[in-house]
PDB file of C-alpha atoms in Angstrom:
ATOM      1  CA  MET A 107       3.894 -11.093 -24.837  1.00  0.00           C
ATOM      2  CA  ARG A 108       7.316  -9.622 -24.037  1.00  0.00           C
ATOM      3  CA  ARG A 109       9.188 -10.052 -20.785  1.00  0.00           C
ATOM      4  CA  LYS A 110       9.451  -6.721 -18.971  1.00  0.00           C
ATOM      5  CA  ARG A 111      10.263  -5.461 -15.479  1.00  0.00           C
ATOM      6  CA  GLU A 112       9.527  -8.196 -12.972  1.00  0.00           C
ATOM      7  CA  VAL A 113       8.052  -8.106  -9.499  1.00  0.00           C
ATOM      8  CA  LYS A 114       8.920 -10.508  -6.699  1.00  0.00           C
ATOM      9  CA  ILE A 115       6.356 -13.323  -6.456  1.00  0.00           C
ATOM     10  CA  LEU A 116       5.882 -14.503  -2.865  1.00  0.00           C
ATOM     11  CA  TYR A 117       3.273 -17.197  -3.570  1.00  0.00           C
ATOM     12  CA  LYS A 118       1.085 -18.420  -6.401  1.00  0.00           C
ATOM     13  CA  ASP A 119      -1.426 -21.159  -7.139  1.00  0.00           C
ATOM     14  CA  GLN A 120      -4.287 -21.529  -9.621  1.00  0.00           C
ATOM     15  CA  ASP A 121      -6.459 -19.043  -7.697  1.00  0.00           C
ATOM     16  CA  ILE A 122      -4.200 -16.267  -6.405  1.00  0.00           C
ATOM     17  CA  ALA A 123      -0.823 -14.633  -6.940  1.00  0.00           C
ATOM     18  CA  VAL A 124       0.900 -12.741  -4.116  1.00  0.00           C
ATOM     19  CA  CYS A 125       3.738 -10.376  -4.947  1.00  0.00           C
ATOM     20  CA  GLU A 126       5.805  -7.525  -3.528  1.00  0.00           C
ATOM     21  CA  LYS A 127       5.142  -4.236  -5.328  1.00  0.00           C
ATOM     22  CA  PRO A 128       8.207  -2.035  -5.824  1.00  0.00           C
ATOM     23  CA  ALA A 129       7.848   1.565  -4.626  1.00  0.00           C
ATOM     24  CA  GLY A 130       7.411   3.937  -7.575  1.00  0.00           C
ATOM     25  CA  MET A 131       5.598   1.413  -9.742  1.00  0.00           C
ATOM     26  CA  PRO A 132       1.844   1.884 -10.345  1.00  0.00           C
ATOM     27  CA  THR A 133      -0.510  -0.925  -9.365  1.00  0.00           C
ATOM     28  CA  ALA A 134      -2.311  -0.798 -12.721  1.00  0.00           C
ATOM     29  CA  ASP A 135      -2.478   1.375 -15.844  1.00  0.00           C
ATOM     30  CA  ASP A 136      -2.187   5.101 -15.255  1.00  0.00           C
ATOM     31  CA  LYS A 137      -1.650   8.197 -17.384  1.00  0.00           C
ATOM     32  CA  SER A 138       2.137   7.848 -17.265  1.00  0.00           C
ATOM     33  CA  GLY A 139       2.121   4.757 -19.450  1.00  0.00           C
ATOM     34  CA  ASP A 140       4.844   3.224 -17.256  1.00  0.00           C
ATOM     35  CA  MET A 141       4.953  -0.517 -16.665  1.00  0.00           C
ATOM     36  CA  ASP A 142       2.612  -1.421 -13.800  1.00  0.00           C
ATOM     37  CA  VAL A 143       2.452  -4.337 -11.372  1.00  0.00           C
ATOM     38  CA  PHE A 144      -0.669  -5.842 -12.953  1.00  0.00           C
ATOM     39  CA  HIS A 145       0.839  -6.217 -16.432  1.00  0.00           C
ATOM     40  CA  SER A 146       4.300  -7.071 -15.154  1.00  0.00           C
ATOM     41  CA  LEU A 147       2.852  -9.929 -13.104  1.00  0.00           C
ATOM     42  CA  LYS A 148       0.791 -11.116 -16.081  1.00  0.00           C
ATOM     43  CA  ASN A 149       3.918 -11.233 -18.239  1.00  0.00           C
ATOM     44  CA  GLN A 150       5.816 -13.092 -15.550  1.00  0.00           C
ATOM     45  CA  LEU A 151       3.136 -15.739 -15.051  1.00  0.00           C
ATOM     46  CA  PHE A 152       2.885 -16.223 -18.814  1.00  0.00           C
ATOM     47  CA  PHE A 153       6.600 -17.010 -19.154  1.00  0.00           C
ATOM     48  CA  GLU A 154       7.161 -18.860 -15.866  1.00  0.00           C
ATOM     49  CA  GLU A 155       4.233 -21.205 -16.411  1.00  0.00           C
ATOM     50  CA  ASN A 156       4.814 -21.599 -20.146  1.00  0.00           C
ATOM     51  CA  LEU A 157       1.226 -20.655 -20.948  1.00  0.00           C
ATOM     52  CA  ASP A 158      -0.180 -20.573 -24.458  1.00  0.00           C
ATOM     53  CA  ARG A 159      -2.460 -17.602 -23.782  1.00  0.00           C
ATOM     54  CA  GLU A 160      -2.601 -14.515 -21.604  1.00  0.00           C
ATOM     55  CA  PRO A 161      -3.334 -15.450 -17.972  1.00  0.00           C
ATOM     56  CA  GLU A 162      -6.377 -14.166 -16.134  1.00  0.00           C
ATOM     57  CA  LEU A 163      -5.580 -11.656 -13.411  1.00  0.00           C
ATOM     58  CA  TYR A 164      -7.807  -9.374 -11.326  1.00  0.00           C
ATOM     59  CA  VAL A 165      -6.929  -6.394  -9.121  1.00  0.00           C
ATOM     60  CA  ILE A 166      -8.309  -6.782  -5.578  1.00  0.00           C
ATOM     61  CA  HIS A 167      -6.714  -3.827  -3.806  1.00  0.00           C
ATOM     62  CA  ARG A 168      -4.221  -1.098  -4.651  1.00  0.00           C
ATOM     63  CA  LEU A 169      -1.149   0.602  -3.256  1.00  0.00           C
ATOM     64  CA  ASP A 170      -0.304   4.215  -4.025  1.00  0.00           C
ATOM     65  CA  ARG A 171       2.442   4.543  -6.615  1.00  0.00           C
ATOM     66  CA  PRO A 172       5.164   5.726  -4.158  1.00  0.00           C
ATOM     67  CA  VAL A 173       4.315   2.892  -1.735  1.00  0.00           C
ATOM     68  CA  GLY A 174       5.827  -0.591  -1.915  1.00  0.00           C
ATOM     69  CA  GLY A 175       4.692  -3.781  -0.276  1.00  0.00           C
ATOM     70  CA  VAL A 176       2.665  -6.977  -0.338  1.00  0.00           C
ATOM     71  CA  MET A 177      -0.300  -7.378  -2.694  1.00  0.00           C
ATOM     72  CA  VAL A 178      -2.572 -10.228  -3.763  1.00  0.00           C
ATOM     73  CA  PHE A 179      -4.174 -10.610  -7.195  1.00  0.00           C
ATOM     74  CA  ALA A 180      -6.925 -13.080  -8.087  1.00  0.00           C
ATOM     75  CA  ARG A 181      -6.462 -15.476 -10.995  1.00  0.00           C
ATOM     76  CA  THR A 182     -10.137 -16.330 -11.559  1.00  0.00           C
ATOM     77  CA  LYS A 183     -13.379 -14.343 -11.483  1.00  0.00           C
ATOM     78  CA  GLU A 184     -14.629 -16.504  -8.633  1.00  0.00           C
ATOM     79  CA  ALA A 185     -11.516 -15.847  -6.541  1.00  0.00           C
ATOM     80  CA  ALA A 186     -11.779 -12.138  -7.311  1.00  0.00           C
ATOM     81  CA  ALA A 187     -15.384 -12.019  -6.139  1.00  0.00           C
ATOM     82  CA  GLU A 188     -14.577 -13.808  -2.885  1.00  0.00           C
ATOM     83  CA  LEU A 189     -11.515 -11.686  -2.063  1.00  0.00           C
ATOM     84  CA  SER A 190     -13.445  -8.515  -2.907  1.00  0.00           C
ATOM     85  CA  ARG A 191     -16.156  -9.638  -0.482  1.00  0.00           C
ATOM     86  CA  GLN A 192     -13.534 -10.058   2.226  1.00  0.00           C
ATOM     87  CA  VAL A 193     -12.277  -6.542   1.557  1.00  0.00           C
ATOM     88  CA  ARG A 194     -15.802  -5.101   1.795  1.00  0.00           C
ATOM     89  CA  GLU A 195     -16.566  -6.995   5.000  1.00  0.00           C
ATOM     90  CA  HIS A 196     -13.203  -6.110   6.591  1.00  0.00           C
ATOM     91  CA  ILE A 197     -12.044  -9.736   6.749  1.00  0.00           C
ATOM     92  CA  PHE A 198      -9.066  -8.800   4.595  1.00  0.00           C
ATOM     93  CA  GLU A 199      -6.405  -7.249   6.862  1.00  0.00           C
ATOM     94  CA  LYS A 200      -3.713  -4.760   5.831  1.00  0.00           C
ATOM     95  CA  ASP A 201      -0.813  -3.590   7.991  1.00  0.00           C
ATOM     96  CA  TYR A 202       1.809  -1.005   7.145  1.00  0.00           C
ATOM     97  CA  GLN A 203       5.029   0.297   8.619  1.00  0.00           C
ATOM     98  CA  ALA A 204       5.535   4.038   8.330  1.00  0.00           C
ATOM     99  CA  ILE A 205       7.968   6.814   9.121  1.00  0.00           C
ATOM    100  CA  VAL A 206       6.432  10.216   9.818  1.00  0.00           C
ATOM    101  CA  ASN A 207       7.920  13.608  10.540  1.00  0.00           C
ATOM    102  CA  GLY A 208       7.665  14.616  14.187  1.00  0.00           C
ATOM    103  CA  TRP A 209       7.095  12.666  17.369  1.00  0.00           C
ATOM    104  CA  LEU A 210       3.575  11.340  17.875  1.00  0.00           C
ATOM    105  CA  PRO A 211       2.250  12.418  21.301  1.00  0.00           C
ATOM    106  CA  GLU A 212       0.720   9.023  22.162  1.00  0.00           C
ATOM    107  CA  GLU A 213       2.295   5.551  21.954  1.00  0.00           C
ATOM    108  CA  ASP A 214      -0.820   4.188  20.263  1.00  0.00           C
ATOM    109  CA  GLY A 215      -4.168   5.419  19.110  1.00  0.00           C
ATOM    110  CA  VAL A 216      -6.975   5.468  16.571  1.00  0.00           C
ATOM    111  CA  PHE A 217      -7.531   8.092  13.880  1.00  0.00           C
ATOM    112  CA  THR A 218     -11.104   8.557  12.665  1.00  0.00           C
ATOM    113  CA  ASP A 219     -11.878  11.077   9.934  1.00  0.00           C
ATOM    114  CA  TYR A 220     -14.123  11.697   6.961  1.00  0.00           C
ATOM    115  CA  LEU A 221     -12.303  12.000   3.663  1.00  0.00           C
ATOM    116  CA  LEU A 222     -13.376  13.583   0.398  1.00  0.00           C
ATOM    117  CA  LYS A 223     -11.616  12.623  -2.829  1.00  0.00           C
ATOM    118  CA  ASP A 224     -10.864  15.140  -5.583  1.00  0.00           C
ATOM    119  CA  ASP A 225     -10.677  13.045  -8.752  1.00  0.00           C
ATOM    120  CA  LYS A 226      -9.337  15.890 -10.880  1.00  0.00           C
ATOM    121  CA  LYS A 227      -6.368  16.539  -8.584  1.00  0.00           C
ATOM    122  CA  ASN A 228      -6.027  12.907  -7.443  1.00  0.00           C
ATOM    123  CA  THR A 229      -5.966  14.006  -3.813  1.00  0.00           C
ATOM    124  CA  SER A 230      -8.109  13.532  -0.707  1.00  0.00           C
ATOM    125  CA  CYS A 231      -8.677  15.746   2.322  1.00  0.00           C
ATOM    126  CA  THR A 232     -10.371  15.589   5.710  1.00  0.00           C
ATOM    127  CA  VAL A 233     -13.818  17.182   5.839  1.00  0.00           C
ATOM    128  CA  PRO A 234     -16.776  17.415   8.263  1.00  0.00           C
ATOM    129  CA  GLU A 235     -18.847  14.230   8.540  1.00  0.00           C
ATOM    130  CA  GLU A 236     -21.898  15.800   6.902  1.00  0.00           C
ATOM    131  CA  THR A 237     -19.976  16.749   3.733  1.00  0.00           C
ATOM    132  CA  LYS A 238     -21.593  15.282   0.612  1.00  0.00           C
ATOM    133  CA  GLY A 239     -19.540  12.400  -0.747  1.00  0.00           C
ATOM    134  CA  ALA A 240     -17.364  12.087   2.360  1.00  0.00           C
ATOM    135  CA  LYS A 241     -16.363   8.582   3.466  1.00  0.00           C
ATOM    136  CA  LYS A 242     -15.374   7.434   6.930  1.00  0.00           C
ATOM    137  CA  ALA A 243     -11.684   6.571   7.322  1.00  0.00           C
ATOM    138  CA  GLU A 244     -10.308   4.759  10.350  1.00  0.00           C
ATOM    139  CA  LEU A 245      -6.915   3.345  11.298  1.00  0.00           C
ATOM    140  CA  SER A 246      -5.022   2.382  14.412  1.00  0.00           C
ATOM    141  CA  TYR A 247      -1.325   2.890  15.035  1.00  0.00           C
ATOM    142  CA  GLU A 248       1.381   1.812  17.455  1.00  0.00           C
ATOM    143  CA  VAL A 249       4.669   3.653  17.896  1.00  0.00           C
ATOM    144  CA  LEU A 250       7.690   1.391  17.461  1.00  0.00           C
ATOM    145  CA  ASP A 251      10.412   4.007  17.900  1.00  0.00           C
ATOM    146  CA  MET A 252      11.118   7.726  17.891  1.00  0.00           C
ATOM    147  CA  VAL A 253      14.466   9.069  16.738  1.00  0.00           C
ATOM    148  CA  GLU A 254      16.278  12.368  16.299  1.00  0.00           C
ATOM    149  CA  THR A 255      18.055  12.617  12.953  1.00  0.00           C
ATOM    150  CA  GLY A 256      19.860  15.203  10.859  1.00  0.00           C
ATOM    151  CA  GLU A 257      16.527  15.725   9.125  1.00  0.00           C
ATOM    152  CA  GLY A 258      14.628  16.278  12.357  1.00  0.00           C
ATOM    153  CA  LYS A 259      12.447  14.163  14.623  1.00  0.00           C
ATOM    154  CA  LEU A 260      10.933  11.014  13.128  1.00  0.00           C
ATOM    155  CA  THR A 261       8.424   8.465  14.430  1.00  0.00           C
ATOM    156  CA  TYR A 262       8.519   4.854  13.241  1.00  0.00           C
ATOM    157  CA  CYS A 263       5.135   3.194  13.618  1.00  0.00           C
ATOM    158  CA  LEU A 264       2.958   0.215  12.757  1.00  0.00           C
ATOM    159  CA  ILE A 265      -0.425   0.990  11.171  1.00  0.00           C
ATOM    160  CA  HIS A 266      -3.495  -1.206  10.858  1.00  0.00           C
ATOM    161  CA  LEU A 267      -6.129  -0.094   8.343  1.00  0.00           C
ATOM    162  CA  MET A 268      -9.752  -0.569   9.322  1.00  0.00           C
ATOM    163  CA  THR A 269     -10.982   1.087   6.125  1.00  0.00           C
ATOM    164  CA  GLY A 270      -9.321   1.458   2.738  1.00  0.00           C
ATOM    165  CA  ARG A 271      -9.790   4.998   1.465  1.00  0.00           C
ATOM    166  CA  HIS A 272      -7.893   6.902  -1.210  1.00  0.00           C
ATOM    167  CA  HIS A 273      -4.488   8.014   0.192  1.00  0.00           C
ATOM    168  CA  GLN A 274      -5.936   7.352   3.651  1.00  0.00           C
ATOM    169  CA  ILE A 275      -2.779   6.928   5.742  1.00  0.00           C
ATOM    170  CA  ARG A 276      -1.010   9.810   4.052  1.00  0.00           C
ATOM    171  CA  VAL A 277      -3.975  12.174   4.520  1.00  0.00           C
ATOM    172  CA  GLN A 278      -4.856  11.238   8.102  1.00  0.00           C
ATOM    173  CA  PHE A 279      -1.307  11.626   9.416  1.00  0.00           C
ATOM    174  CA  ALA A 280      -0.671  14.835   7.458  1.00  0.00           C
ATOM    175  CA  ALA A 281      -3.925  16.336   8.770  1.00  0.00           C
ATOM    176  CA  ARG A 282      -2.477  16.027  12.282  1.00  0.00           C
ATOM    177  CA  GLY A 283       0.848  17.580  11.363  1.00  0.00           C
ATOM    178  CA  PHE A 284       2.756  14.300  10.994  1.00  0.00           C
ATOM    179  CA  GLY A 285       3.278  13.969   7.245  1.00  0.00           C
ATOM    180  CA  LEU A 286       4.891  10.810   5.926  1.00  0.00           C
ATOM    181  CA  TYR A 287       8.596  11.056   5.254  1.00  0.00           C
ATOM    182  CA  GLY A 288       9.240  11.870   1.594  1.00  0.00           C
ATOM    183  CA  ASP A 289       5.583  12.460   0.695  1.00  0.00           C
ATOM    184  CA  THR A 290       5.606  15.210  -1.943  1.00  0.00           C
ATOM    185  CA  LYS A 291       1.820  15.335  -2.131  1.00  0.00           C
ATOM    186  CA  TYR A 292       0.744  15.817   1.499  1.00  0.00           C
ATOM    187  CA  ASN A 293       3.838  16.560   3.603  1.00  0.00           C
ATOM    188  CA  LYS A 294       4.630  20.294   3.399  1.00  0.00           C
ATOM    189  CA  LYS A 295       8.277  19.596   4.183  1.00  0.00           C
ATOM    190  CA  PHE A 296       8.677  17.677   0.903  1.00  0.00           C
ATOM    191  CA  GLN A 297       6.274  19.504  -1.409  1.00  0.00           C
ATOM    192  CA  LYS A 298       9.027  21.623  -2.954  1.00  0.00           C
ATOM    193  CA  THR A 299      10.628  18.660  -4.705  1.00  0.00           C
ATOM    194  CA  LYS A 300       9.464  17.881  -8.242  1.00  0.00           C
ATOM    195  CA  LYS A 301      10.083  14.135  -7.974  1.00  0.00           C
ATOM    196  CA  GLN A 302       6.424  13.165  -8.086  1.00  0.00           C
ATOM    197  CA  TYR A 303       6.910   9.429  -7.698  1.00  0.00           C
ATOM    198  CA  GLU A 304       9.744   9.425  -5.189  1.00  0.00           C
ATOM    199  CA  GLU A 305       9.286   6.647  -2.642  1.00  0.00           C
ATOM    200  CA  ILE A 306       7.843   7.590   0.724  1.00  0.00           C
ATOM    201  CA  GLY A 307       8.175   6.247   4.258  1.00  0.00           C
ATOM    202  CA  LEU A 308       5.286   3.822   3.940  1.00  0.00           C
ATOM    203  CA  TYR A 309       5.372   0.086   3.210  1.00  0.00           C
ATOM    204  CA  ALA A 310       2.637  -2.561   3.163  1.00  0.00           C
ATOM    205  CA  THR A 311       4.350  -5.195   5.273  1.00  0.00           C
ATOM    206  CA  ARG A 312       1.510  -7.629   5.968  1.00  0.00           C
ATOM    207  CA  ILE A 313      -1.756  -8.803   4.421  1.00  0.00           C
ATOM    208  CA  SER A 314      -4.039 -11.486   5.832  1.00  0.00           C
ATOM    209  CA  PHE A 315      -7.136 -13.096   4.297  1.00  0.00           C
ATOM    210  CA  ARG A 316      -8.933 -16.380   3.753  1.00  0.00           C
ATOM    211  CA  HIS A 317      -7.947 -18.315   0.658  1.00  0.00           C
ATOM    212  CA  PRO A 318     -10.844 -17.737  -1.760  1.00  0.00           C
ATOM    213  CA  VAL A 319     -11.242 -21.469  -2.521  1.00  0.00           C
ATOM    214  CA  THR A 320      -9.897 -23.489   0.418  1.00  0.00           C
ATOM    215  CA  GLY A 321     -10.840 -21.026   3.155  1.00  0.00           C
ATOM    216  CA  GLU A 322      -7.401 -21.467   4.708  1.00  0.00           C
ATOM    217  CA  ALA A 323      -6.022 -18.504   6.676  1.00  0.00           C
ATOM    218  CA  CYS A 324      -3.294 -16.848   4.597  1.00  0.00           C
ATOM    219  CA  THR A 325      -0.761 -14.304   5.835  1.00  0.00           C
ATOM    220  CA  PHE A 326       2.067 -12.811   3.796  1.00  0.00           C
ATOM    221  CA  LYS A 327       4.770 -10.418   4.984  1.00  0.00           C
ATOM    222  CA  ALA A 328       7.635  -8.354   3.594  1.00  0.00           C
ATOM    223  CA  GLU A 329      10.357  -6.280   5.215  1.00  0.00           C
ATOM    224  CA  PRO A 330      10.063  -2.519   4.557  1.00  0.00           C
ATOM    225  CA  LYS A 331      12.432  -1.167   1.914  1.00  0.00           C
ATOM    226  CA  GLY A 332      13.458   2.313   0.822  1.00  0.00           C
ATOM    227  CA  LYS A 333      15.578   5.299   1.776  1.00  0.00           C
ATOM    228  CA  ALA A 334      13.686   6.181   4.953  1.00  0.00           C
ATOM    229  CA  PHE A 335      13.748   2.666   6.402  1.00  0.00           C
ATOM    230  CA  PHE A 336      17.405   2.236   5.429  1.00  0.00           C
ATOM    231  CA  MET A 337      18.177   5.458   7.272  1.00  0.00           C
ATOM    232  CA  LEU A 338      16.616   4.071  10.459  1.00  0.00           C
ATOM    233  CA  GLU A 339      18.599   0.850  10.081  1.00  0.00           C
ATOM    234  CA  GLU A 340      21.773   2.897   9.871  1.00  0.00           C
ATOM    235  CA  LEU A 341      20.815   4.610  13.107  1.00  0.00           C
ATOM    236  CA  ASP A 342      20.088   1.246  14.759  1.00  0.00           C
ATOM    237  CA  ALA A 343      16.597   2.543  15.420  1.00  0.00           C
ATOM    238  CA  TRP A 344      15.248  -0.973  15.869  1.00  0.00           C
TER     239      TRP A 344
END
């Protein structure tokens, strides 16, 4: 195995590995053939732990390619099964920080929609509840700040996912006219650019779950990174 692009490891033991995914890097193999987090982390564990064979590693959840943030991978089948159960039963918590175009009308709220995924186009959209194949998507948000910039009005918010649907945050905010900053897929303001994997104003800043073996409560955090968040820092937005 060759050493390739590395990801930042936040924690590891014999059962799990927690890392910070860089924006623009796929979670696992995709059609681009670019190095992904899954294989990069495998390579890293192999060299750091001086292993004599390829380490086990299992994907538990994913982040969209343009999104960076905290992820956990399982290192055994048993750990993978337990963490996957926590995801299904909503024990596994995921929080994001986001920057959206426009000023949200309410300081906090809940978005509930039904989403339909188009596998051929790799997109999702909101549809009526009775639509065949539609899945319920729900999130809550809290506004942290609203600023006026040279690029227009922006809202900085904290998002808690109650479900984990394909492109959920991006679709639900865009459907209400508040597309994520930099999102070339769903935000009409940015759809003219051809930079498909440009980072967007969305970062997975916190995950929380029970350790799959010890049962201990585990929480891991990361500060948001990227052009949009740096811009707010420059404006002393928080």
